[in-house]
Amino acid sequence: MTWTVVLILGAGSYLLRLAGLSTPVHRSGGRMAEVLDLLPGPLLAALIVVHTVAVDDRIVIDARLAALGAAIVALLLRAPFFLVLVVGVGTAAGVRALGWG
Amino acid sequence: MTDGTRPEPLDGIAIDPPMPASEGSAILRDTAGTLVGFGLAGLLFGASFGIVMAASGAPLAMTVVASAAIFSGGAQFGAIGILAAGGSPMTAITTGLVLNTRFFAMAMALSRRLQVGFGEKIAMAVVAIDASLALGAVQTEPGATRRVFWRVGVVVFACWVGGTALGAVVGERIPDPRRLGLDGVFPSAFAAMFVPYLRNRRMRRTALAGGVTALVLLPFAPAGIPVLAAVIPPLVVALRRRTAPEGGMAAP
């Protein structure tokens, strides 16, 4: 790592965040408002995919998929948020302890 | 609530569109649990970044500044990986920025539910991360967006930066977060946050399209693009609705 990368990437990342927060979207209606209200769903879905099966640009099935499955079961059983996390983490740890992924 | 009981808000006036108190948002009120889960994961994954940086010979100050300023596991590990593999600084910066562009989109979605001044936004941008943005954006009660965003953001930021410093100083004695199953916290937490966004058929289909897009692009597209491409389904839906505005919108 170099200071150049840290500082430029850091400043750029900060400005992306600030620009998003500062766009006066609550005044804009219609199409834009609709896109923004729908947006977190697909973004979260994509994040789930990436955090579950991605290792760089490869698809790898490992303990994370088991964690997701267990978390979904916990959600269907209406477990509180923290319990969902515990179930996911515990499942991933258990699967790894058994030597799979 | 049935569809007939509430008129559709007019375009442009819908500052705070109807968000029925669903099962999902009840789950998300458990902020203490969220904080512990994300805090612990941030601490140990931050530590693993610190360990990798220290091993590469980076000074402590650079390591800590990287975590505080970039504040994104994907971009930080991505940048160090690219540089270690002989990639150019330009590639590392570009890849990191593409990965972090999702924060721009998510921050826009959050800011729709936010009534704060620019001064506060300057501070909020420091701690804007997947967890704080998504959990903030999904809150239904007045003021909850701002409160939840700050709590989650500050805790995750402190744990991430603190964990980084700890990892750089203490090194290998810190347990591997993967062995503890802590990489399982991300799919689990995102799945739980996801529930309130599945309220109606349109939301479910848009969300599914986002997930499928990411999965299909993953083996081919550069880092960051699979997640960023998830903005396409909502754009398509909104554009199509403009051409056929007879209001299938509130379909349950």
PDB file of C-alpha atoms in Angstrom, chain B residues 11-12 18 26 36 43 49 56 60 108 128-129 160 216 249:
ATOM      1  CA  ASP B  11     -45.510  12.140  -7.271  1.00  0.00           C
ATOM      2  CA  GLY B  12     -43.189  14.698  -5.784  1.00  0.00           C
ATOM      3  CA  PRO B  18     -46.075   4.663   3.355  1.00  0.00           C
ATOM      4  CA  ALA B  26     -39.705  -5.176  14.052  1.00  0.00           C
ATOM      5  CA  VAL B  36     -22.747  -6.450  18.832  1.00  0.00           C
ATOM      6  CA  LEU B  43     -13.227  -5.670  15.006  1.00  0.00           C
ATOM      7  CA  PHE B  49      -6.622  -5.950   7.506  1.00  0.00           C
ATOM      8  CA  SER B  56       3.443  -5.831   3.912  1.00  0.00           C
ATOM      9  CA  LEU B  60       0.862   1.954  11.528  1.00  0.00           C
ATOM     10  CA  MET B 108     -29.142   8.697  -1.682  1.00  0.00           C
ATOM     11  CA  ALA B 128     -21.631   5.693   6.085  1.00  0.00           C
ATOM     12  CA  ILE B 129     -21.255   1.962   5.434  1.00  0.00           C
ATOM     13  CA  TRP B 160     -13.207  -1.323  12.239  1.00  0.00           C
ATOM     14  CA  VAL B 216     -24.485 -13.564 -13.332  1.00  0.00           C
ATOM     15  CA  MET B 249     -47.649   0.066  -7.884  1.00  0.00           C
TER      16      MET B 249
END
